[in-house]
CSV table of C-alpha atoms and ligand atoms in Angstrom, one decimal:
chain,number,residue,atom,x,y,z
R,479,UNK,CA,-31.5,28.1,-8.5
R,480,UNK,CA,-30.6,25.8,-11.0
R,481,UNK,CA,-30.9,25.7,-14.5
R,482,UNK,CA,-33.2,22.9,-15.5
R,483,UNK,CA,-33.2,23.9,-19.3
R,484,UNK,CA,-31.5,22.2,-22.4
R,485,UNK,CA,-30.5,24.8,-24.9
R,486,UNK,CA,-27.6,24.0,-27.0
R,487,UNK,CA,-26.1,20.0,-26.7
R,488,UNK,CA,-22.8,19.3,-28.3
R,489,UNK,CA,-23.2,14.9,-28.7
R,490,UNK,CA,-19.8,13.2,-30.1
R,491,UNK,CA,-20.0,13.8,-34.1
R,492,UNK,CA,-19.5,10.2,-34.8
R,493,UNK,CA,-18.9,6.9,-33.5
R,494,UNK,CA,-18.7,3.1,-34.5
R,495,UNK,CA,-20.2,0.7,-32.4
R,496,UNK,CA,-20.1,-3.6,-32.2
R,497,UNK,CA,-17.6,-6.5,-31.5
R,498,UNK,CA,-14.4,-6.1,-33.2
R,499,UNK,CA,-14.9,-2.0,-34.4
R,500,UNK,CA,-11.9,-1.2,-33.1
R,501,UNK,CA,-10.6,-2.2,-36.9
R,502,UNK,CA,-12.1,0.4,-37.7
R,503,UNK,CA,-9.5,2.9,-36.1
R,504,UNK,CA,-6.9,2.3,-39.2
R,505,UNK,CA,-8.9,3.5,-41.7
R,506,UNK,CA,-9.8,6.6,-40.0
R,507,UNK,CA,-6.3,7.5,-38.8
R,508,UNK,CA,-5.8,7.4,-42.2
R,509,UNK,CA,-8.1,9.9,-43.7
R,510,UNK,CA,-7.0,11.8,-40.5
R,511,UNK,CA,-3.4,11.5,-41.5
R,512,UNK,CA,-3.6,11.8,-45.5
R,513,UNK,CA,-5.8,14.9,-44.8
R,514,UNK,CA,-3.3,16.2,-42.7
R,515,UNK,CA,-0.4,15.7,-44.6
R,516,UNK,CA,-1.2,18.2,-47.3
R,517,UNK,CA,-0.8,20.9,-45.2
R,518,UNK,CA,1.9,21.9,-42.5
R,519,UNK,CA,0.9,19.8,-39.2
R,520,UNK,CA,2.7,16.8,-38.3
R,521,UNK,CA,1.0,13.8,-39.6
R,522,UNK,CA,2.1,11.7,-36.7
R,523,UNK,CA,-0.7,10.6,-34.2
R,524,UNK,CA,-0.3,10.6,-30.4
R,525,UNK,CA,-1.6,7.9,-28.3
R,526,UNK,CA,-1.9,7.4,-25.1
R,527,UNK,CA,-3.5,4.0,-23.6
R,528,UNK,CA,-4.1,2.3,-20.5
R,529,UNK,CA,-0.9,0.9,-18.8
R,530,UNK,CA,-2.9,-2.4,-18.9
R,531,UNK,CA,-2.4,-2.9,-22.3
R,532,UNK,CA,1.4,-2.2,-22.0
R,533,UNK,CA,1.3,-6.4,-21.5
R,534,UNK,CA,0.1,-6.8,-24.6
R,535,UNK,CA,3.2,-7.6,-27.4
R,536,UNK,CA,0.3,-6.7,-30.5
R,537,UNK,CA,-0.8,-3.3,-29.1
R,538,UNK,CA,0.8,-1.5,-31.4
R,539,UNK,CA,-0.5,-3.4,-34.2
R,540,UNK,CA,-3.9,-3.6,-32.6
R,541,UNK,CA,-3.9,0.6,-33.1
R,542,UNK,CA,-2.6,0.7,-36.4
R,543,UNK,CA,0.5,2.0,-34.8
R,544,UNK,CA,2.7,3.3,-37.4
R,545,UNK,CA,6.5,5.3,-37.6
R,546,UNK,CA,6.1,8.9,-36.9
R,547,UNK,CA,3.8,8.3,-34.4
R,548,UNK,CA,3.9,8.0,-30.5
R,549,UNK,CA,2.6,5.9,-27.7
R,550,UNK,CA,2.4,6.9,-24.1
R,551,UNK,CA,1.0,4.2,-21.3
R,552,UNK,CA,-0.9,6.1,-18.9
R,553,UNK,CA,-1.0,5.2,-14.8
R,554,UNK,CA,-4.4,4.8,-14.2
R,555,UNK,CA,-3.4,4.0,-10.5
R,556,UNK,CA,-3.7,8.2,-10.2
R,557,UNK,CA,-6.3,10.2,-11.3
R,558,UNK,CA,-5.6,12.6,-13.4
R,559,UNK,CA,-4.2,15.6,-11.8
R,560,UNK,CA,-3.3,19.5,-13.5
R,561,UNK,CA,0.1,19.0,-13.1
R,562,UNK,CA,0.3,15.4,-14.7
R,563,UNK,CA,-1.2,17.0,-17.5
R,564,UNK,CA,1.2,19.8,-18.1
R,565,UNK,CA,3.6,17.1,-17.5
R,566,UNK,CA,2.3,15.1,-20.6
R,567,UNK,CA,2.1,17.9,-22.7
R,568,UNK,CA,5.2,19.4,-22.7
R,569,UNK,CA,6.6,16.2,-23.1
R,570,UNK,CA,4.8,15.9,-26.2
R,571,UNK,CA,5.7,19.4,-27.5
R,572,UNK,CA,9.3,18.8,-26.3
R,573,UNK,CA,9.4,15.8,-28.7
R,574,UNK,CA,8.0,16.7,-31.6
R,575,UNK,CA,4.3,16.5,-31.2
R,576,UNK,CA,2.8,19.9,-30.5
R,577,UNK,CA,0.6,19.8,-33.8
R,578,UNK,CA,0.0,15.8,-34.0
R,579,UNK,CA,-2.6,14.5,-36.8
R,580,UNK,CA,-4.8,13.5,-34.1
R,581,UNK,CA,-4.5,12.2,-30.5
R,582,UNK,CA,-6.6,8.6,-29.3
R,583,UNK,CA,-7.2,7.5,-25.7
R,584,UNK,CA,-7.6,4.1,-24.8
R,585,UNK,CA,-8.8,2.9,-21.6
R,586,UNK,CA,-11.2,4.1,-18.6
R,587,UNK,CA,-12.0,7.3,-17.9
R,588,UNK,CA,-8.5,8.3,-16.5
R,589,UNK,CA,-7.1,7.6,-19.5
R,590,UNK,CA,-9.9,9.5,-22.0
R,591,UNK,CA,-9.8,12.1,-19.6
R,592,UNK,CA,-6.0,12.6,-20.4
R,593,UNK,CA,-6.5,12.4,-23.7
R,594,UNK,CA,-9.2,15.0,-24.1
R,595,UNK,CA,-7.3,17.5,-21.9
R,596,UNK,CA,-3.8,16.8,-24.0
R,597,UNK,CA,-5.9,17.5,-26.9
R,598,UNK,CA,-7.7,20.8,-25.8
R,599,UNK,CA,-4.1,22.4,-24.5
R,600,UNK,CA,-2.3,21.1,-27.9
R,601,UNK,CA,-4.0,23.8,-29.9
R,602,UNK,CA,-5.0,26.8,-27.1
R,603,UNK,CA,-1.5,27.1,-25.3
R,604,UNK,CA,-1.2,27.8,-21.1
R,605,UNK,CA,-1.9,25.2,-18.4
R,606,UNK,CA,-4.2,22.5,-17.4
R,607,UNK,CA,-5.4,24.5,-14.5
R,608,UNK,CA,-6.4,28.1,-16.8
R,609,UNK,CA,-9.1,25.7,-18.2
R,610,UNK,CA,-10.6,24.0,-15.1
R,611,UNK,CA,-14.5,25.6,-14.8
R,612,UNK,CA,-17.1,26.2,-17.7
R,613,UNK,CA,-16.5,26.9,-21.3
R,614,UNK,CA,-12.7,28.8,-21.2
R,615,UNK,CA,-11.5,26.4,-23.8
R,616,UNK,CA,-10.9,29.2,-26.5
R,617,UNK,CA,-10.8,26.7,-29.6
R,618,UNK,CA,-11.2,23.2,-30.9
R,619,UNK,CA,-8.4,21.1,-29.7
R,620,UNK,CA,-6.5,18.4,-31.9
R,621,UNK,CA,-8.6,16.1,-33.7
R,622,UNK,CA,-9.6,13.7,-30.9
R,623,UNK,CA,-10.7,9.7,-30.6
R,624,UNK,CA,-11.7,8.1,-27.3
R,625,UNK,CA,-11.7,4.3,-27.3
R,626,UNK,CA,-13.3,3.0,-23.5
R,627,UNK,CA,-12.0,-0.5,-22.7
R,628,UNK,CA,-14.0,-0.6,-19.0
R,629,UNK,CA,-17.1,1.0,-19.4
R,630,UNK,CA,-19.2,3.4,-16.8
R,631,UNK,CA,-18.4,6.8,-16.2
R,632,UNK,CA,-19.7,8.3,-19.5
R,633,UNK,CA,-16.4,9.9,-20.0
R,634,UNK,CA,-16.6,8.8,-24.0
R,635,UNK,CA,-19.4,10.6,-24.2
R,636,UNK,CA,-19.7,14.3,-21.9
R,637,UNK,CA,-17.8,17.7,-22.1
R,638,UNK,CA,-15.5,17.7,-19.5
R,639,UNK,CA,-12.4,16.0,-18.3
R,640,UNK,CA,-11.8,15.6,-14.7
R,641,UNK,CA,-8.6,17.0,-12.9
R,642,UNK,CA,-7.4,17.5,-9.7
R,643,UNK,CA,-5.4,20.8,-9.4
R,644,UNK,CA,-2.9,19.5,-6.2
R,645,UNK,CA,-2.3,23.2,-5.2
R,646,UNK,CA,-5.9,24.7,-4.9
R,647,UNK,CA,-7.9,20.9,-4.1
R,648,UNK,CA,-10.1,21.5,-6.9
R,649,UNK,CA,-10.9,18.3,-8.4
R,650,UNK,CA,-13.1,20.1,-12.0
R,651,UNK,CA,-12.7,19.4,-15.6
R,652,UNK,CA,-12.6,21.4,-18.7
R,653,UNK,CA,-15.8,21.9,-19.4
R,654,UNK,CA,-16.6,22.8,-23.1
R,655,UNK,CA,-18.1,22.1,-26.9
R,656,UNK,CA,-14.3,21.5,-27.4
R,657,UNK,CA,-13.6,18.6,-24.7
R,658,UNK,CA,-16.2,16.3,-26.9
R,659,UNK,CA,-14.4,13.1,-28.8
R,660,UNK,CA,-14.6,14.1,-32.1
R,661,UNK,CA,-14.7,9.8,-33.1
R,662,UNK,CA,-15.7,7.2,-30.9
R,663,UNK,CA,-15.2,3.6,-30.9
R,664,UNK,CA,-17.4,1.6,-28.9
R,665,UNK,CA,-15.7,-2.2,-29.2
R,666,UNK,CA,-17.8,-4.5,-26.4
R,667,UNK,CA,-14.2,-6.8,-26.9
R,668,UNK,CA,-12.1,-4.6,-25.1
R,669,UNK,CA,-13.9,-4.8,-21.9
R,670,UNK,CA,-14.0,-8.9,-21.7
R,671,UNK,CA,-10.3,-8.2,-19.1
R,672,UNK,CA,-11.5,-5.8,-16.6
R,673,UNK,CA,-11.0,-7.4,-13.5
R,674,UNK,CA,-14.8,-8.1,-12.1
R,675,UNK,CA,-14.5,-5.7,-8.6
R,676,UNK,CA,-13.5,-3.2,-10.9
R,677,UNK,CA,-16.0,-3.7,-14.1
R,678,UNK,CA,-18.7,-3.8,-11.3
R,679,UNK,CA,-17.7,-0.5,-9.6
R,680,UNK,CA,-17.4,1.3,-12.8
R,681,UNK,CA,-20.5,0.3,-14.5
R,682,UNK,CA,-22.3,1.1,-11.3
R,683,UNK,CA,-20.8,4.7,-11.8
R,684,UNK,CA,-23.5,4.7,-15.2
R,685,UNK,CA,-26.9,3.9,-12.9
R,686,UNK,CA,-25.7,5.8,-9.7
R,687,UNK,CA,-25.3,8.9,-11.7
R,688,UNK,CA,-28.9,8.4,-13.5
R,689,UNK,CA,-30.6,7.5,-9.9
R,690,UNK,CA,-29.3,10.5,-8.6
R,691,UNK,CA,-30.7,12.7,-12.0
R,692,UNK,CA,-34.2,10.7,-11.9
R,693,UNK,CA,-34.8,11.3,-8.0
R,694,UNK,CA,-33.7,15.6,-8.4
R,695,UNK,CA,-35.9,18.0,-8.9
R,696,UNK,CA,-34.0,19.8,-12.1
R,697,UNK,CA,-35.1,17.7,-14.6
R,698,UNK,CA,-35.7,18.0,-18.6
R,699,UNK,CA,-37.5,15.2,-21.0
R,700,UNK,CA,-34.4,14.6,-22.5
R,701,UNK,CA,-32.1,14.0,-19.5
R,702,UNK,CA,-34.9,11.8,-18.3
R,703,UNK,CA,-34.9,9.5,-21.3
R,704,UNK,CA,-31.2,8.7,-21.8
R,705,UNK,CA,-31.4,8.5,-17.7
R,706,UNK,CA,-34.0,5.5,-17.8
R,707,UNK,CA,-32.9,3.7,-21.0
R,708,UNK,CA,-29.4,3.7,-18.7
R,709,UNK,CA,-31.2,2.3,-15.7
R,710,UNK,CA,-32.5,-0.2,-17.7
R,711,UNK,CA,-29.5,-1.6,-19.2
R,712,UNK,CA,-27.6,-1.4,-15.9
R,713,UNK,CA,-30.3,-3.7,-14.4
R,714,UNK,CA,-30.3,-6.0,-17.2
R,715,UNK,CA,-26.3,-6.4,-17.1
R,716,UNK,CA,-26.1,-6.5,-13.4
R,717,UNK,CA,-28.7,-8.6,-12.4
R,718,UNK,CA,-28.0,-11.4,-15.1
R,719,UNK,CA,-26.0,-14.4,-14.0
R,720,UNK,CA,-23.0,-13.2,-15.7
R,721,UNK,CA,-22.5,-9.4,-15.7
R,722,UNK,CA,-19.8,-9.8,-18.3
R,723,UNK,CA,-20.9,-12.2,-21.0
R,724,UNK,CA,-20.4,-10.2,-24.1
R,725,UNK,CA,-23.6,-9.4,-24.7
R,726,UNK,CA,-23.9,-7.9,-21.4
R,727,UNK,CA,-20.5,-5.8,-22.0
R,728,UNK,CA,-21.8,-4.9,-25.2
R,729,UNK,CA,-25.2,-3.8,-23.2
R,730,UNK,CA,-23.1,-1.7,-20.3
R,731,UNK,CA,-21.0,0.5,-23.1
R,732,UNK,CA,-23.9,1.3,-24.5
R,733,UNK,CA,-25.4,2.3,-20.6
R,734,UNK,CA,-22.5,4.1,-20.1
R,735,UNK,CA,-22.3,6.5,-23.0
R,736,UNK,CA,-26.0,7.2,-22.8
R,737,UNK,CA,-25.6,7.9,-19.0
R,738,UNK,CA,-22.4,10.4,-20.0
R,739,UNK,CA,-25.3,12.0,-22.6
R,740,UNK,CA,-27.5,12.4,-19.4
R,741,UNK,CA,-24.5,13.8,-17.4
R,742,UNK,CA,-24.8,16.5,-20.0
R,743,UNK,CA,-28.3,17.3,-19.3
R,744,UNK,CA,-28.9,17.1,-15.7
R,745,UNK,CA,-27.5,17.1,-12.5
R,746,UNK,CA,-26.5,14.4,-9.5
R,747,UNK,CA,-27.2,14.1,-5.9
R,748,UNK,CA,-25.8,13.1,-2.8
R,749,UNK,CA,-24.2,10.0,-4.0
R,750,UNK,CA,-21.5,12.4,-5.9
R,751,UNK,CA,-20.8,15.0,-3.2
R,752,UNK,CA,-20.0,12.4,-0.6
R,753,UNK,CA,-17.9,10.4,-3.3
R,754,UNK,CA,-15.8,13.4,-4.3
R,755,UNK,CA,-15.1,13.9,-0.4
R,756,UNK,CA,-13.7,10.6,0.2
R,757,UNK,CA,-11.9,10.7,-3.3
R,758,UNK,CA,-10.3,14.7,-2.1
R,759,UNK,CA,-9.4,13.5,1.1
R,760,UNK,CA,-8.9,9.6,1.1
R,761,UNK,CA,-7.3,9.2,-2.3
R,762,UNK,CA,-10.3,6.7,-3.0
R,763,UNK,CA,-10.9,6.3,-6.6
R,764,UNK,CA,-14.2,8.1,-8.2
R,765,UNK,CA,-15.9,4.7,-8.7
R,766,UNK,CA,-15.5,2.6,-6.1
R,767,UNK,CA,-15.8,5.6,-3.6
R,768,UNK,CA,-19.1,5.7,-5.1
R,769,UNK,CA,-20.1,2.6,-4.3
R,770,UNK,CA,-18.9,3.0,-0.7
R,771,UNK,CA,-21.0,5.6,-0.7
R,772,UNK,CA,-23.8,3.4,-1.4
R,773,UNK,CA,-23.9,2.1,2.1
R,774,UNK,CA,-25.0,5.2,3.3
R,775,UNK,CA,-27.7,6.3,1.1
R,776,UNK,CA,-30.8,4.7,2.0
R,777,UNK,CA,-32.5,7.5,3.7
R,778,UNK,CA,-32.3,9.6,0.5
R,779,UNK,CA,-32.6,6.7,-2.5
R,780,UNK,CA,-34.2,3.6,-0.6
R,781,UNK,CA,-35.7,1.4,-4.0
R,782,UNK,CA,-31.8,2.2,-5.6
R,783,UNK,CA,-30.2,1.4,-2.5
R,784,UNK,CA,-31.8,-2.2,-2.6
R,785,UNK,CA,-31.1,-2.7,-6.1
R,786,UNK,CA,-27.7,-1.9,-5.9
R,787,UNK,CA,-27.2,-4.6,-3.2
R,788,UNK,CA,-28.9,-6.6,-4.7
R,789,UNK,CA,-26.8,-6.2,-7.9
R,790,UNK,CA,-23.4,-6.5,-5.8
R,791,UNK,CA,-24.6,-9.8,-4.5
R,792,UNK,CA,-26.1,-10.7,-7.3
R,793,UNK,CA,-22.3,-10.5,-8.9
R,794,UNK,CA,-20.8,-11.5,-5.6
R,795,UNK,CA,-18.5,-8.1,-5.6
R,796,UNK,CA,-17.6,-7.2,-1.9
R,797,UNK,CA,-17.6,-3.3,-1.5
R,798,UNK,CA,-15.0,-1.8,0.8
R,799,UNK,CA,-16.2,-0.9,4.4
R,800,UNK,CA,-14.8,0.5,7.4
R,801,UNK,CA,-12.9,3.7,5.0
R,802,UNK,CA,-13.9,6.6,7.7
R,803,UNK,CA,-13.7,4.5,11.0
R,804,UNK,CA,-10.2,5.6,12.4
R,805,UNK,CA,-10.1,9.8,11.9
R,806,UNK,CA,-10.4,12.5,13.8
R,807,UNK,CA,-12.6,15.3,14.4
R,808,UNK,CA,-9.9,17.1,11.8
R,809,UNK,CA,-10.5,14.8,9.5
R,810,UNK,CA,-14.1,14.6,9.4
R,811,UNK,CA,-14.4,18.3,9.5
R,812,UNK,CA,-12.6,18.0,6.0
R,813,UNK,CA,-14.8,15.2,4.8
R,814,UNK,CA,-17.9,17.5,5.4
R,815,UNK,CA,-16.0,20.9,3.7
R,816,UNK,CA,-15.5,18.3,0.7
R,817,UNK,CA,-18.8,17.4,0.8
R,818,UNK,CA,-20.8,20.8,1.1
R,819,UNK,CA,-18.7,22.9,-1.5
R,820,UNK,CA,-20.6,21.0,-4.5
R,821,UNK,CA,-23.8,23.1,-3.3
R,822,UNK,CA,-26.0,22.4,-7.5
R,823,UNK,CA,-25.9,18.4,-6.8
R,824,UNK,CA,-27.2,19.1,-3.4
R,825,UNK,CA,-29.7,21.5,-4.1
R,826,UNK,CA,-30.9,19.3,-7.1
R,827,UNK,CA,-31.5,16.7,-4.8
R,828,UNK,CA,-32.7,17.8,-1.3
R,829,UNK,CA,-33.5,21.6,-2.2
R,830,UNK,CA,-31.7,25.6,-1.6
R,831,UNK,CA,-31.8,24.3,2.4
R,832,UNK,CA,-29.4,21.3,1.4
R,833,UNK,CA,-27.5,22.8,4.5
R,834,UNK,CA,-30.0,22.0,6.7
R,835,UNK,CA,-30.3,18.8,6.2
R,836,UNK,CA,-26.7,17.8,6.1
R,837,UNK,CA,-25.3,19.4,9.7
R,838,UNK,CA,-22.2,18.3,10.6
R,839,UNK,CA,-23.1,15.6,13.4
R,840,UNK,CA,-25.5,14.1,10.3
R,841,UNK,CA,-22.2,13.9,7.6
R,842,UNK,CA,-20.2,12.1,10.0
R,843,UNK,CA,-22.7,9.7,11.2
R,844,UNK,CA,-23.2,9.1,7.4
R,845,UNK,CA,-19.4,8.8,6.8
R,846,UNK,CA,-19.3,6.1,9.7
R,847,UNK,CA,-21.7,4.1,8.1
R,848,UNK,CA,-19.1,3.9,5.6
K,1906,NAD,P1,-9.8,4.3,-14.9
K,1906,NAD,O1,-9.2,4.5,-16.3
K,1906,NAD,O2,-9.1,4.7,-13.6
K,1906,NAD,O3,-8.7,2.6,-14.7
K,1906,NAD,C1,-9.6,1.4,-13.7
K,1906,NAD,C2,-8.6,0.3,-14.0
K,1906,NAD,O4,-9.2,-0.6,-14.6
K,1906,NAD,C3,-7.3,0.9,-14.0
K,1906,NAD,O5,-6.2,-0.1,-13.2
K,1906,NAD,C4,-7.0,0.0,-15.8
K,1906,NAD,O6,-6.0,-0.1,-15.7
K,1906,NAD,C5,-8.1,-0.7,-15.6
K,1906,NAD,N1,-8.3,-0.9,-17.1
K,1906,NAD,C6,-8.8,-0.7,-18.0
K,1906,NAD,N2,-9.5,-1.4,-18.8
K,1906,NAD,C7,-8.7,-2.3,-19.0
K,1906,NAD,C8,-9.1,-3.5,-19.3
K,1906,NAD,N3,-9.6,-3.9,-20.8
K,1906,NAD,N4,-8.4,-4.4,-19.2
K,1906,NAD,C9,-8.0,-4.5,-17.8
K,1906,NAD,N5,-8.1,-3.3,-17.0
K,1906,NAD,C10,-8.3,-2.6,-17.1
K,1906,NAD,O7,-11.5,3.9,-14.2
K,1906,NAD,P2,-12.9,4.5,-14.1
K,1906,NAD,O8,-13.4,4.0,-13.5
K,1906,NAD,O9,-13.5,4.4,-16.3
K,1906,NAD,O10,-12.1,6.0,-14.5
K,1906,NAD,C11,-12.6,7.0,-13.3
K,1906,NAD,C12,-11.9,8.1,-13.8
K,1906,NAD,O11,-13.0,9.0,-14.7
K,1906,NAD,C13,-11.8,9.3,-12.7
K,1906,NAD,O12,-10.6,9.6,-12.9
K,1906,NAD,C14,-13.1,10.0,-13.0
K,1906,NAD,O13,-12.9,11.3,-12.2
K,1906,NAD,C15,-13.2,10.0,-14.2
K,1906,NAD,N6,-15.1,10.4,-14.0
K,1906,NAD,C16,-14.7,11.0,-15.8
K,1906,NAD,C17,-15.7,11.7,-16.1
K,1906,NAD,C18,-16.0,12.1,-17.2
K,1906,NAD,O14,-17.3,13.1,-17.6
K,1906,NAD,N7,-15.1,12.8,-18.1
K,1906,NAD,C19,-17.1,10.7,-15.4
K,1906,NAD,C20,-17.2,10.0,-14.7
K,1906,NAD,C21,-15.7,9.6,-14.0
K,1907,ZN,ZN1,-19.7,9.9,-11.5
């Protein structure tokens, strides 16, 4: 049985919202630096920023970088692994940033998840894999600030940071109240430069999560409320002529945040397990993998299926196809196992006898449609 009730929920402590709100970062860091300078801690700030901003000559000015801070660009071509996080933490420690005044993560889900994990590890010690699971982080991390530059995953709001453990094949985050950002800056100006297809794929993560949550059997009033409004905002954005107007970028930033809040109190369904299998077996990124899975789920989510493809058409977005056609039996077996291991969402969507609905042949048929 799954737990349906909401007992205790931790949200982001504070956030700024609106165009140009990145300007609020300077005073915020000023306070952090001053408070901590009186104690024994290092006063420098660790900035983890998506590699896209490497080309931006004024990035240091934008984030109010000062002497004594360190800025590392995160290569979001690869989603975080426990090894890549451990390496980053060791590198920060070795260069004198073992106890900084704050950790700032600026980018998409990949970069924000790195920042959350690094912040937790700097104070808790040990390795990233030690904390993969539920409530294993012992003490609060370094003060962490999240600044999304692309919207949809909700990583700015959730209590997890997804990491793949290459040794065990486990894709699991540090699910903990201590993983939630202390402060988030939601500045829609920052997502203006996202390529259109990526904007669509990532934005759809919010829509898909909430569709899955609202179609499941394990529900609660607050999760439903967050999910309904997330879907509502996504419709306004993706059924509009241009999903990337300033107003729509702001709507999607809010949808992403609310979708993240929804995740905390609900379960996903059939799409995410199939998508996770595409990520683990074929290395496809989370958000594009979700969109690929949408090709195969008409029978589970008929109205969302139609609406999703209407939105893709409306925005002129193409979703990859045929990604699982050239696979042998061993490959399909790996996909099947990587899907069926997600028992909670599958139970939420299909009931406790989900294995009967998802035989090996059935799952192969679904993947062949992608
Ligand atoms: P991402 O961080 O992987 O970035 C996607 C691409 O967008 C990258 O190429 C990046 O360089 C580019 N980009 C980002 N901002 C840009 C900008 N302003 N202009 C131009 N390009 C920009 O993207 P994502 O889809 O947000 O994140 C996916 C990750 O999020 C996955 O690792 C997934 O596991 C994780 N995730 C986490 C949670 C959570 O709750 N923590 C939830 C869902 C997904
Ligand atoms: Zn997702």
